């Protein structure tokens, strides 16, 4: 261990080199008044905030036609594999769609399910020209369905004032479009009433 005399001499020499502007008497006063902490102060680095890039606005997406389906892609048979995937998705969602399954349970799950790929039919409508229209849902938006019919035609059907039927494995469910005017992602967390109504 270092002797007290040597330690004292080291501290005085260190302070004399470090505090060149102070006199010997001032250094002695510092040593007699308080303890001297010999440590290196680390400067705190400021964390730079990462700025997230802003996404495209709705207007920009429309101008870029990101959601437009080209005429050569408006073919019914192109979306049949999607429809098969949708049916398997609904079977898994409804635990196999067994005959003893409760229709109300299936109805509730269908209202919250993603309908991209579903084969829907307009059964009631305020606009007679929509009644009987059948096709695969290729796009679902907040207020409309875009469906491709078996005649390879793209139809835009409003949800408002329309009733849609969805059939899968002998189960037929009726969906009131006026009650599902949400995006698919929003509808999955929505609570629906047991029965819907429509003023036709």
GROMACS .gro file of C-alpha atoms in nm:
model
  200
    1UNK     CA    1   0.000   0.000   0.000
    2UNK     CA    2   0.109   0.357  -0.074
    3UNK     CA    3   0.234   0.567   0.220
    4UNK     CA    4   0.018   0.868   0.329
    5UNK     CA    5   0.306   1.110   0.263
    6UNK     CA    6   0.347   0.991  -0.096
    7UNK     CA    7  -0.029   0.995  -0.156
    8UNK     CA    8  -0.054   1.350  -0.021
    9UNK     CA    9   0.235   1.464  -0.237
   10UNK     CA   10   0.076   1.303  -0.548
   11UNK     CA   11  -0.258   1.475  -0.489
   12UNK     CA   12  -0.091   1.815  -0.440
   13UNK     CA   13   0.117   1.772  -0.754
   14UNK     CA   14  -0.190   1.659  -0.954
   15UNK     CA   15  -0.394   1.959  -0.841
   16UNK     CA   16  -0.108   2.199  -0.915
   17UNK     CA   17  -0.091   2.071  -1.271
   18UNK     CA   18  -0.469   2.068  -1.314
   19UNK     CA   19  -0.547   2.398  -1.143
   20UNK     CA   20  -0.278   2.613  -1.296
   21UNK     CA   21  -0.472   2.936  -1.236
   22UNK     CA   22  -0.495   2.883  -0.859
   23UNK     CA   23  -0.220   2.965  -0.610
   24UNK     CA   24  -0.058   2.718  -0.375
   25UNK     CA   25  -0.256   2.864  -0.082
   26UNK     CA   26  -0.586   2.821  -0.270
   27UNK     CA   27  -0.504   2.459  -0.341
   28UNK     CA   28  -0.421   2.400   0.024
   29UNK     CA   29  -0.757   2.556   0.119
   30UNK     CA   30  -0.941   2.320  -0.118
   31UNK     CA   31  -0.767   2.020   0.034
   32UNK     CA   32  -0.849   2.120   0.390
   33UNK     CA   33  -1.212   2.221   0.321
   34UNK     CA   34  -1.357   1.922   0.136
   35UNK     CA   35  -1.281   1.593  -0.028
   36UNK     CA   36  -1.164   1.597  -0.388
   37UNK     CA   37  -1.331   1.351  -0.624
   38UNK     CA   38  -1.087   1.230  -0.887
   39UNK     CA   39  -1.315   1.105  -1.160
   40UNK     CA   40  -1.381   1.158  -1.525
   41UNK     CA   41  -1.720   1.299  -1.616
   42UNK     CA   42  -1.878   1.138  -1.917
   43UNK     CA   43  -2.081   1.360  -2.142
   44UNK     CA   44  -2.425   1.223  -2.213
   45UNK     CA   45  -2.490   1.166  -2.576
   46UNK     CA   46  -2.822   1.284  -2.703
   47UNK     CA   47  -3.016   1.017  -2.880
   48UNK     CA   48  -3.121   1.119  -3.223
   49UNK     CA   49  -3.486   1.063  -3.287
   50UNK     CA   50  -3.556   0.862  -3.594
   51UNK     CA   51  -3.818   1.025  -3.810
   52UNK     CA   52  -4.061   0.790  -3.975
   53UNK     CA   53  -4.140   0.852  -4.335
   54UNK     CA   54  -4.496   0.956  -4.398
   55UNK     CA   55  -4.710   0.721  -4.604
   56UNK     CA   56  -4.903   0.813  -4.914
   57UNK     CA   57  -5.220   1.012  -4.871
   58UNK     CA   58  -5.554   0.885  -5.004
   59UNK     CA   59  -5.537   1.140  -5.285
   60UNK     CA   60  -5.188   1.022  -5.386
   61UNK     CA   61  -5.300   0.658  -5.383
   62UNK     CA   62  -5.593   0.745  -5.610
   63UNK     CA   63  -5.369   0.939  -5.848
   64UNK     CA   64  -5.126   0.646  -5.865
   65UNK     CA   65  -5.421   0.408  -5.922
   66UNK     CA   66  -5.284   0.164  -5.667
   67UNK     CA   67  -5.623   0.000  -5.614
   68UNK     CA   68  -5.731  -0.013  -5.977
   69UNK     CA   69  -5.771  -0.360  -6.126
   70UNK     CA   70  -5.652  -0.369  -6.485
   71UNK     CA   71  -5.899  -0.497  -6.747
   72UNK     CA   72  -5.679  -0.796  -6.830
   73UNK     CA   73  -5.697  -0.901  -6.463
   74UNK     CA   74  -6.077  -0.879  -6.442
   75UNK     CA   75  -6.124  -1.249  -6.509
   76UNK     CA   76  -6.343  -1.468  -6.294
   77UNK     CA   77  -6.125  -1.778  -6.322
   78UNK     CA   78  -5.823  -1.585  -6.194
   79UNK     CA   79  -5.998  -1.537  -5.861
   80UNK     CA   80  -6.132  -1.892  -5.818
   81UNK     CA   81  -5.817  -1.999  -5.624
   82UNK     CA   82  -5.874  -1.700  -5.393
   83UNK     CA   83  -6.231  -1.817  -5.340
   84UNK     CA   84  -6.110  -2.167  -5.246
   85UNK     CA   85  -5.866  -2.016  -4.997
   86UNK     CA   86  -6.146  -1.804  -4.851
   87UNK     CA   87  -6.368  -2.111  -4.802
   88UNK     CA   88  -6.091  -2.291  -4.615
   89UNK     CA   89  -6.034  -1.977  -4.406
   90UNK     CA   90  -6.403  -1.969  -4.307
   91UNK     CA   91  -6.405  -2.341  -4.225
   92UNK     CA   92  -6.109  -2.293  -3.994
   93UNK     CA   93  -6.268  -1.982  -3.844
   94UNK     CA   94  -6.596  -2.164  -3.774
   95UNK     CA   95  -6.436  -2.487  -3.646
   96UNK     CA   96  -6.518  -2.692  -3.954
   97UNK     CA   97  -6.876  -2.573  -4.025
   98UNK     CA   98  -7.025  -2.885  -3.872
   99UNK     CA   99  -7.398  -2.958  -3.923
  100UNK     CA  100  -7.464  -2.908  -3.552
  101UNK     CA  101  -7.301  -2.563  -3.557
  102UNK     CA  102  -7.524  -2.278  -3.449
  103UNK     CA  103  -7.621  -2.050  -3.741
  104UNK     CA  104  -7.602  -1.744  -3.514
  105UNK     CA  105  -7.238  -1.822  -3.432
  106UNK     CA  106  -7.152  -1.856  -3.802
  107UNK     CA  107  -7.335  -1.533  -3.880
  108UNK     CA  108  -7.139  -1.344  -3.612
  109UNK     CA  109  -6.805  -1.477  -3.736
  110UNK     CA  110  -6.888  -1.399  -4.097
  111UNK     CA  111  -6.968  -1.038  -4.007
  112UNK     CA  112  -6.618  -1.001  -3.864
  113UNK     CA  113  -6.439  -1.211  -4.126
  114UNK     CA  114  -6.238  -1.083  -4.419
  115UNK     CA  115  -6.463  -1.114  -4.725
  116UNK     CA  116  -6.192  -1.093  -4.993
  117UNK     CA  117  -6.253  -1.407  -5.199
  118UNK     CA  118  -6.613  -1.461  -5.085
  119UNK     CA  119  -6.878  -1.546  -5.343
  120UNK     CA  120  -7.161  -1.304  -5.271
  121UNK     CA  121  -7.505  -1.247  -5.424
  122UNK     CA  122  -7.719  -0.936  -5.391
  123UNK     CA  123  -8.055  -1.069  -5.272
  124UNK     CA  124  -8.231  -0.741  -5.185
  125UNK     CA  125  -8.163  -0.387  -5.293
  126UNK     CA  126  -8.327  -0.048  -5.330
  127UNK     CA  127  -8.181  -0.051  -5.682
  128UNK     CA  128  -8.345  -0.339  -5.879
  129UNK     CA  129  -8.050  -0.366  -6.118
  130UNK     CA  130  -7.829  -0.498  -5.835
  131UNK     CA  131  -8.062  -0.784  -5.737
  132UNK     CA  132  -7.927  -1.123  -5.849
  133UNK     CA  133  -7.575  -0.991  -5.912
  134UNK     CA  134  -7.323  -1.260  -5.814
  135UNK     CA  135  -6.946  -1.251  -5.805
  136UNK     CA  136  -6.625  -1.297  -5.609
  137UNK     CA  137  -6.522  -1.009  -5.383
  138UNK     CA  138  -6.185  -0.887  -5.510
  139UNK     CA  139  -6.178  -0.561  -5.314
  140UNK     CA  140  -6.366  -0.448  -5.007
  141UNK     CA  141  -6.366  -0.082  -4.913
  142UNK     CA  142  -6.551   0.108  -4.644
  143UNK     CA  143  -6.866   0.166  -4.850
  144UNK     CA  144  -6.842  -0.067  -5.151
  145UNK     CA  145  -6.760  -0.418  -5.268
  146UNK     CA  146  -6.577  -0.468  -5.596
  147UNK     CA  147  -6.676  -0.805  -5.739
  148UNK     CA  148  -6.586  -0.995  -6.054
  149UNK     CA  149  -6.878  -1.181  -6.212
  150UNK     CA  150  -6.866  -1.508  -6.406
  151UNK     CA  151  -6.897  -1.294  -6.722
  152UNK     CA  152  -6.555  -1.141  -6.639
  153UNK     CA  153  -6.702  -0.804  -6.551
  154UNK     CA  154  -6.594  -0.586  -6.261
  155UNK     CA  155  -6.891  -0.446  -6.069
  156UNK     CA  156  -6.883  -0.188  -5.790
  157UNK     CA  157  -7.169  -0.257  -5.549
  158UNK     CA  158  -7.246  -0.018  -5.261
  159UNK     CA  159  -7.301  -0.173  -4.920
  160UNK     CA  160  -7.570   0.078  -4.826
  161UNK     CA  161  -7.928  -0.042  -4.883
  162UNK     CA  162  -7.818  -0.384  -5.009
  163UNK     CA  163  -7.851  -0.731  -4.858
  164UNK     CA  164  -7.588  -0.989  -4.957
  165UNK     CA  165  -7.606  -1.365  -4.924
  166UNK     CA  166  -7.298  -1.580  -4.871
  167UNK     CA  167  -7.322  -1.957  -4.915
  168UNK     CA  168  -7.060  -2.208  -4.803
  169UNK     CA  169  -7.099  -2.582  -4.733
  170UNK     CA  170  -7.483  -2.563  -4.734
  171UNK     CA  171  -7.481  -2.271  -4.488
  172UNK     CA  172  -7.644  -1.953  -4.621
  173UNK     CA  173  -7.584  -1.631  -4.434
  174UNK     CA  174  -7.739  -1.293  -4.507
  175UNK     CA  175  -7.533  -0.980  -4.452
  176UNK     CA  176  -7.693  -0.639  -4.429
  177UNK     CA  177  -7.457  -0.406  -4.613
  178UNK     CA  178  -7.576  -0.103  -4.418
  179UNK     CA  179  -7.441  -0.264  -4.099
  180UNK     CA  180  -7.091  -0.338  -4.229
  181UNK     CA  181  -6.982   0.000  -4.362
  182UNK     CA  182  -6.633  -0.043  -4.224
  183UNK     CA  183  -6.299  -0.146  -4.362
  184UNK     CA  184  -6.221  -0.516  -4.316
  185UNK     CA  185  -5.956  -0.439  -4.052
  186UNK     CA  186  -6.201  -0.223  -3.853
  187UNK     CA  187  -6.488  -0.471  -3.880
  188UNK     CA  188  -6.290  -0.752  -3.714
  189UNK     CA  189  -6.296  -0.562  -3.382
  190UNK     CA  190  -6.654  -0.438  -3.415
  191UNK     CA  191  -6.944  -0.568  -3.206
  192UNK     CA  192  -7.258  -0.639  -3.407
  193UNK     CA  193  -7.617  -0.678  -3.295
  194UNK     CA  194  -7.784  -1.013  -3.337
  195UNK     CA  195  -8.014  -0.896  -3.618
  196UNK     CA  196  -7.986  -0.633  -3.884
  197UNK     CA  197  -8.259  -0.443  -4.062
  198UNK     CA  198  -8.285  -0.262  -4.391
  199UNK     CA  199  -8.537  -0.013  -4.518
  200UNK     CA  200  -8.626  -0.122  -4.872
   0.00000   0.00000   0.00000
